[in-house]
Short mmCIF file of C-alpha atoms and ligand atoms in Angstrom, two decimals:
data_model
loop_
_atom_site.label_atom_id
_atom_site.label_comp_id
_atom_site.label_asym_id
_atom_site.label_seq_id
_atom_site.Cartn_x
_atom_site.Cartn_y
_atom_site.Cartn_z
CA UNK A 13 50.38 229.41 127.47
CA UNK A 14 51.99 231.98 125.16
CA UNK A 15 55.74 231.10 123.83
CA UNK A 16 57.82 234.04 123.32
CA UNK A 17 60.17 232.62 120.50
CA UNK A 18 62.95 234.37 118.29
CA UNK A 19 66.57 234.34 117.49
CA UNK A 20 69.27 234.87 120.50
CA UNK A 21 69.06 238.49 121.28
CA UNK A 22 66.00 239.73 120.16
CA UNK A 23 64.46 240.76 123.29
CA UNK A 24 62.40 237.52 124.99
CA UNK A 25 63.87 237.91 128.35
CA UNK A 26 63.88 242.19 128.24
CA UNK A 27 60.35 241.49 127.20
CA UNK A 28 59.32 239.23 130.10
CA UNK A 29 60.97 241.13 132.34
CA UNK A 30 58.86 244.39 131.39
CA UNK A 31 55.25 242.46 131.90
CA UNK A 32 56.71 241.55 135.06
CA UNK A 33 56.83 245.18 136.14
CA UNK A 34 53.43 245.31 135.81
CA UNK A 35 52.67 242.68 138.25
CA UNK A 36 55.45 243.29 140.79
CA UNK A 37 54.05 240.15 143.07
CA UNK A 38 55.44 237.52 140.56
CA UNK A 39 58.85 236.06 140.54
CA UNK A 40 59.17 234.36 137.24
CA UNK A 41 62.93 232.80 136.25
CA UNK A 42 64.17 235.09 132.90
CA UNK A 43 61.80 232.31 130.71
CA UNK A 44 59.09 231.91 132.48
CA UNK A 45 56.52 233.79 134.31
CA UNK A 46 52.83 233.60 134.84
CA UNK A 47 50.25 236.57 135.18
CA UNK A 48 46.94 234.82 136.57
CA UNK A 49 45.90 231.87 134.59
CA UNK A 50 48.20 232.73 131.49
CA UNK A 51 51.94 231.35 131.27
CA UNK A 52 54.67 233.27 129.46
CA UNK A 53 57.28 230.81 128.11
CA UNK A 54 60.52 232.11 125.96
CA UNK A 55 62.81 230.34 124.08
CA UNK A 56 65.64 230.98 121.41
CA UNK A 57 65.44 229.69 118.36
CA UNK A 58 68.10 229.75 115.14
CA UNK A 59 70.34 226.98 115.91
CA UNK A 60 69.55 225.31 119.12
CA UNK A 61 67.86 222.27 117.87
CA UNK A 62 67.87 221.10 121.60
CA UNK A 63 65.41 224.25 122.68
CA UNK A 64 62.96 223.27 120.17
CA UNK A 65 62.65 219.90 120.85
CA UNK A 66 61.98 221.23 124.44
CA UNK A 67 59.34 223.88 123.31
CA UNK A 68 57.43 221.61 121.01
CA UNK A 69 56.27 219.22 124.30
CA UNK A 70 54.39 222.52 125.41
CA UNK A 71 52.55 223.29 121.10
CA UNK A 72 49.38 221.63 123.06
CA UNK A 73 48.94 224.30 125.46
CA UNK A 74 49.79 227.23 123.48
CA UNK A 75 47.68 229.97 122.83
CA UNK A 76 49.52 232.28 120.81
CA UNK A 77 53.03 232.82 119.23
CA UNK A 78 54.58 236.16 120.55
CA UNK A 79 57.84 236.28 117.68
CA UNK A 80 60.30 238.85 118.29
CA UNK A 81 62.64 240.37 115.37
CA UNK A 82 65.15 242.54 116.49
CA UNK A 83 64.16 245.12 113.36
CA UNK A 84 67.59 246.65 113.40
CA UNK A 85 69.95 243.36 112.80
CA UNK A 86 68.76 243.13 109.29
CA UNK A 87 71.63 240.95 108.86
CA UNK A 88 69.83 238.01 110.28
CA UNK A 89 66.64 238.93 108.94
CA UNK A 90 66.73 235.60 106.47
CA UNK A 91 67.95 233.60 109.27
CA UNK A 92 64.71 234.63 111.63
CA UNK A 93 62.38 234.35 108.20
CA UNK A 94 63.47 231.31 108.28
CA UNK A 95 62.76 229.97 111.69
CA UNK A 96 59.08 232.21 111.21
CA UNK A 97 58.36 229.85 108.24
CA UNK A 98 59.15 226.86 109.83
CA UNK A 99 56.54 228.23 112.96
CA UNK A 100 54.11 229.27 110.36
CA UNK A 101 53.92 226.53 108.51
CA UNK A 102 53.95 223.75 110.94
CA UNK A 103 50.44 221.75 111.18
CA UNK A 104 50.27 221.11 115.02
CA UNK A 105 50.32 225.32 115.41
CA UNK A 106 47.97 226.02 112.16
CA UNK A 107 44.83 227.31 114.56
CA UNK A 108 47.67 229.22 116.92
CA UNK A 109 47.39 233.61 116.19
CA UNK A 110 51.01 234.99 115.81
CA UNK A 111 52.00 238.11 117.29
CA UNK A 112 55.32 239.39 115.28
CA UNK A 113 56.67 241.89 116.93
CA UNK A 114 59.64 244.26 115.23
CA UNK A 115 61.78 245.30 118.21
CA UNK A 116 64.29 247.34 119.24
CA UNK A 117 62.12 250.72 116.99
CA UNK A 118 64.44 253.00 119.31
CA UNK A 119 67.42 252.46 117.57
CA UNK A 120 67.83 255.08 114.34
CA UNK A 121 68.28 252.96 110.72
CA UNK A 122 66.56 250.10 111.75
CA UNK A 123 64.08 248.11 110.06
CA UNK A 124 60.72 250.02 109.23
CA UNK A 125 57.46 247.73 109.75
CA UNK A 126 56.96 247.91 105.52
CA UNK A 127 61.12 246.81 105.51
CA UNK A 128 60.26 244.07 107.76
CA UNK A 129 57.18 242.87 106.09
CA UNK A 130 58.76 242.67 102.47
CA UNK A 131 62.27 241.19 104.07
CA UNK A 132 59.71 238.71 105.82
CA UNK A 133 57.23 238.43 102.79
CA UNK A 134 54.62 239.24 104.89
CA UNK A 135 53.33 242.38 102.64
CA UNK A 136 49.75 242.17 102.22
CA UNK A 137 48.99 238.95 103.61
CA UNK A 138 48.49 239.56 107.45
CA UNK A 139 45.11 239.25 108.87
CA UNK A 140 44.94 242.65 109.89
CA UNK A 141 45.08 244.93 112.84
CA UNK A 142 42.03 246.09 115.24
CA UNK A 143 39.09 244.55 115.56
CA UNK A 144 38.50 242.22 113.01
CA UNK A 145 36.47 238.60 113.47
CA UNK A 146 38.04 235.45 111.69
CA UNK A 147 36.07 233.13 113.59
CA UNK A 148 34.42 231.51 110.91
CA UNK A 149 37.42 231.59 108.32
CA UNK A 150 39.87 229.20 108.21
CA UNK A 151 42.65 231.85 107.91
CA UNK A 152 45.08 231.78 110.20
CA UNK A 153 45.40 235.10 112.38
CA UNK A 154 48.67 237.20 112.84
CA UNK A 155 50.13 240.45 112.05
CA UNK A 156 53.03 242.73 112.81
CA UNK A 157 53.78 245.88 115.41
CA UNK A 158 56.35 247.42 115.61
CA UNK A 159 57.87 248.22 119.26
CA UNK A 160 60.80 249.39 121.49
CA UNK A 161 60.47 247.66 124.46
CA UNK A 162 63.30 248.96 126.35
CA UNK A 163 61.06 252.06 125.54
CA UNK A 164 57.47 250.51 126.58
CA UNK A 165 56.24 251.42 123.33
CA UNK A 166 53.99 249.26 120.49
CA UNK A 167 53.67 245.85 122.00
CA UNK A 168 50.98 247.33 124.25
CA UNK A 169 49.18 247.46 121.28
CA UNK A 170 50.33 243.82 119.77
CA UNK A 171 49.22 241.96 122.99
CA UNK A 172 45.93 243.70 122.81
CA UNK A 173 45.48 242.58 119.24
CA UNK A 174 46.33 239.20 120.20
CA UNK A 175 44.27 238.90 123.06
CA UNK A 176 41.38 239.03 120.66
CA UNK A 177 41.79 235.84 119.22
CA UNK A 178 42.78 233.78 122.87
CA UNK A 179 40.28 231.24 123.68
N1 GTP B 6 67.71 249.37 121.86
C1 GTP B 6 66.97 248.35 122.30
N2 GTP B 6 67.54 247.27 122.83
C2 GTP B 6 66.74 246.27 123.27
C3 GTP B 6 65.33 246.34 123.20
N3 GTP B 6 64.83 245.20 123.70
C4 GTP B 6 65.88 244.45 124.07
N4 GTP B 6 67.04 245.09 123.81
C5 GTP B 6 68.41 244.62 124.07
O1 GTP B 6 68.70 243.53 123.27
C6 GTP B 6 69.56 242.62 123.95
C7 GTP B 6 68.94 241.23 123.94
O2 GTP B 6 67.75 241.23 124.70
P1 GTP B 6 67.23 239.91 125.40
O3 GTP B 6 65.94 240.24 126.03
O4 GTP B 6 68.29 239.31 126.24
O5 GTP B 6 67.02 238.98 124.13
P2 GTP B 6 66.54 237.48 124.10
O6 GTP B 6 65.67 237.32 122.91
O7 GTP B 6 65.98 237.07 125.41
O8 GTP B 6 67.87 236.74 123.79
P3 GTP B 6 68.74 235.81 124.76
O9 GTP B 6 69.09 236.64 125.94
O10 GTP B 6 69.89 235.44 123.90
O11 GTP B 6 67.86 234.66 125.10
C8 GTP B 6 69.74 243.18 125.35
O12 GTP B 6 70.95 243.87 125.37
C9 GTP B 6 68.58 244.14 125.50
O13 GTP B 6 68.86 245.20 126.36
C10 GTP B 6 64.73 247.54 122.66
O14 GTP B 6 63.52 247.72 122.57
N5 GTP B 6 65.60 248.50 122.22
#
């Protein structure tokens, strides 16, 4: 399974909607859908104590971490660190690749990926983009793109970079 987590507003459902274009047979509810064997769960975080006590019966099953920003409300940029932290640095999701993906790229004066990665502290420490084998490290794997996806642009690129590292 693959959660799609973030603050309220960041673009889960617009995100979920936009894989489900490309398979036009399924008819998922707005946070959850399933493309062959893979599920696609989304849920907001910041807040909503309730949804994560929901989300962490599925941190078994998951596969990866799909974390949406919304790159332009830099506003709540400390309130989303904070919520990436708390993913990042929880034991039962250590072996789990994170996909963090800066959204929303469309809209002018919004967040550039080096704004997000030093508002984030992730400058310099991501495991790197491409292909590059961390099977044998103990490292754990994630990294940022950028993306619009009202626009259908970048997470193309971040889902193919995850899929990499999906057993
Ligand atoms: N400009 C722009 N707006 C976007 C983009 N992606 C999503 N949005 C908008 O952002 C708003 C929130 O998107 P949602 O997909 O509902 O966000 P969410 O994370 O599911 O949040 P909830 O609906 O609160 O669960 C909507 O108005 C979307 O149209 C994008 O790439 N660019």
């Amino acid at each position: 399974m693959i959660l799609f987590l973030g603050l309220d507003n960041a673009g889960k459902t617009t995100l979920l909607h936009r894989l489900v274009q490309h398979h036009p047979t399924q008819y998922p509810t707005s946070e959850e859908l399933s493309i062959g064997k893979i599920k696609f769960k989304a849920f907001d975080l910041g807040g909503h104590q309730i949804a994560r006590r929901v989300w962490k019966d599925y941190y078994a099953k998951v596969d990866a971490v799909v974390y949406l920003v919304d790159a332009y409300d830099k506003e709540r940029f400390a309130e989303s660190k904070k919520e990436l932290d708390a993913l990042l640095s929880d034991e039962a999701l250590a072996d789990v690749p994170f996909l963090i993906l800066g959204n929303k790229i469309d809209i002018p004066y919004g967040a550039s990926e080096d704004e997000l990665r030093y508002h984030f502290c992730l400058t310099g420490i991501t495991t790197g983009k491409g292909k590059v084998n961390l099977v044998d490290s103990n490292v754990r794997t994630f990294e940022v793109f950028m993306c619009s996806i009202v626009r259908k642009m970048g997470y193309g690129d971040g889902f193919e970079w995850v899929s990499q590292y999906i057993k």
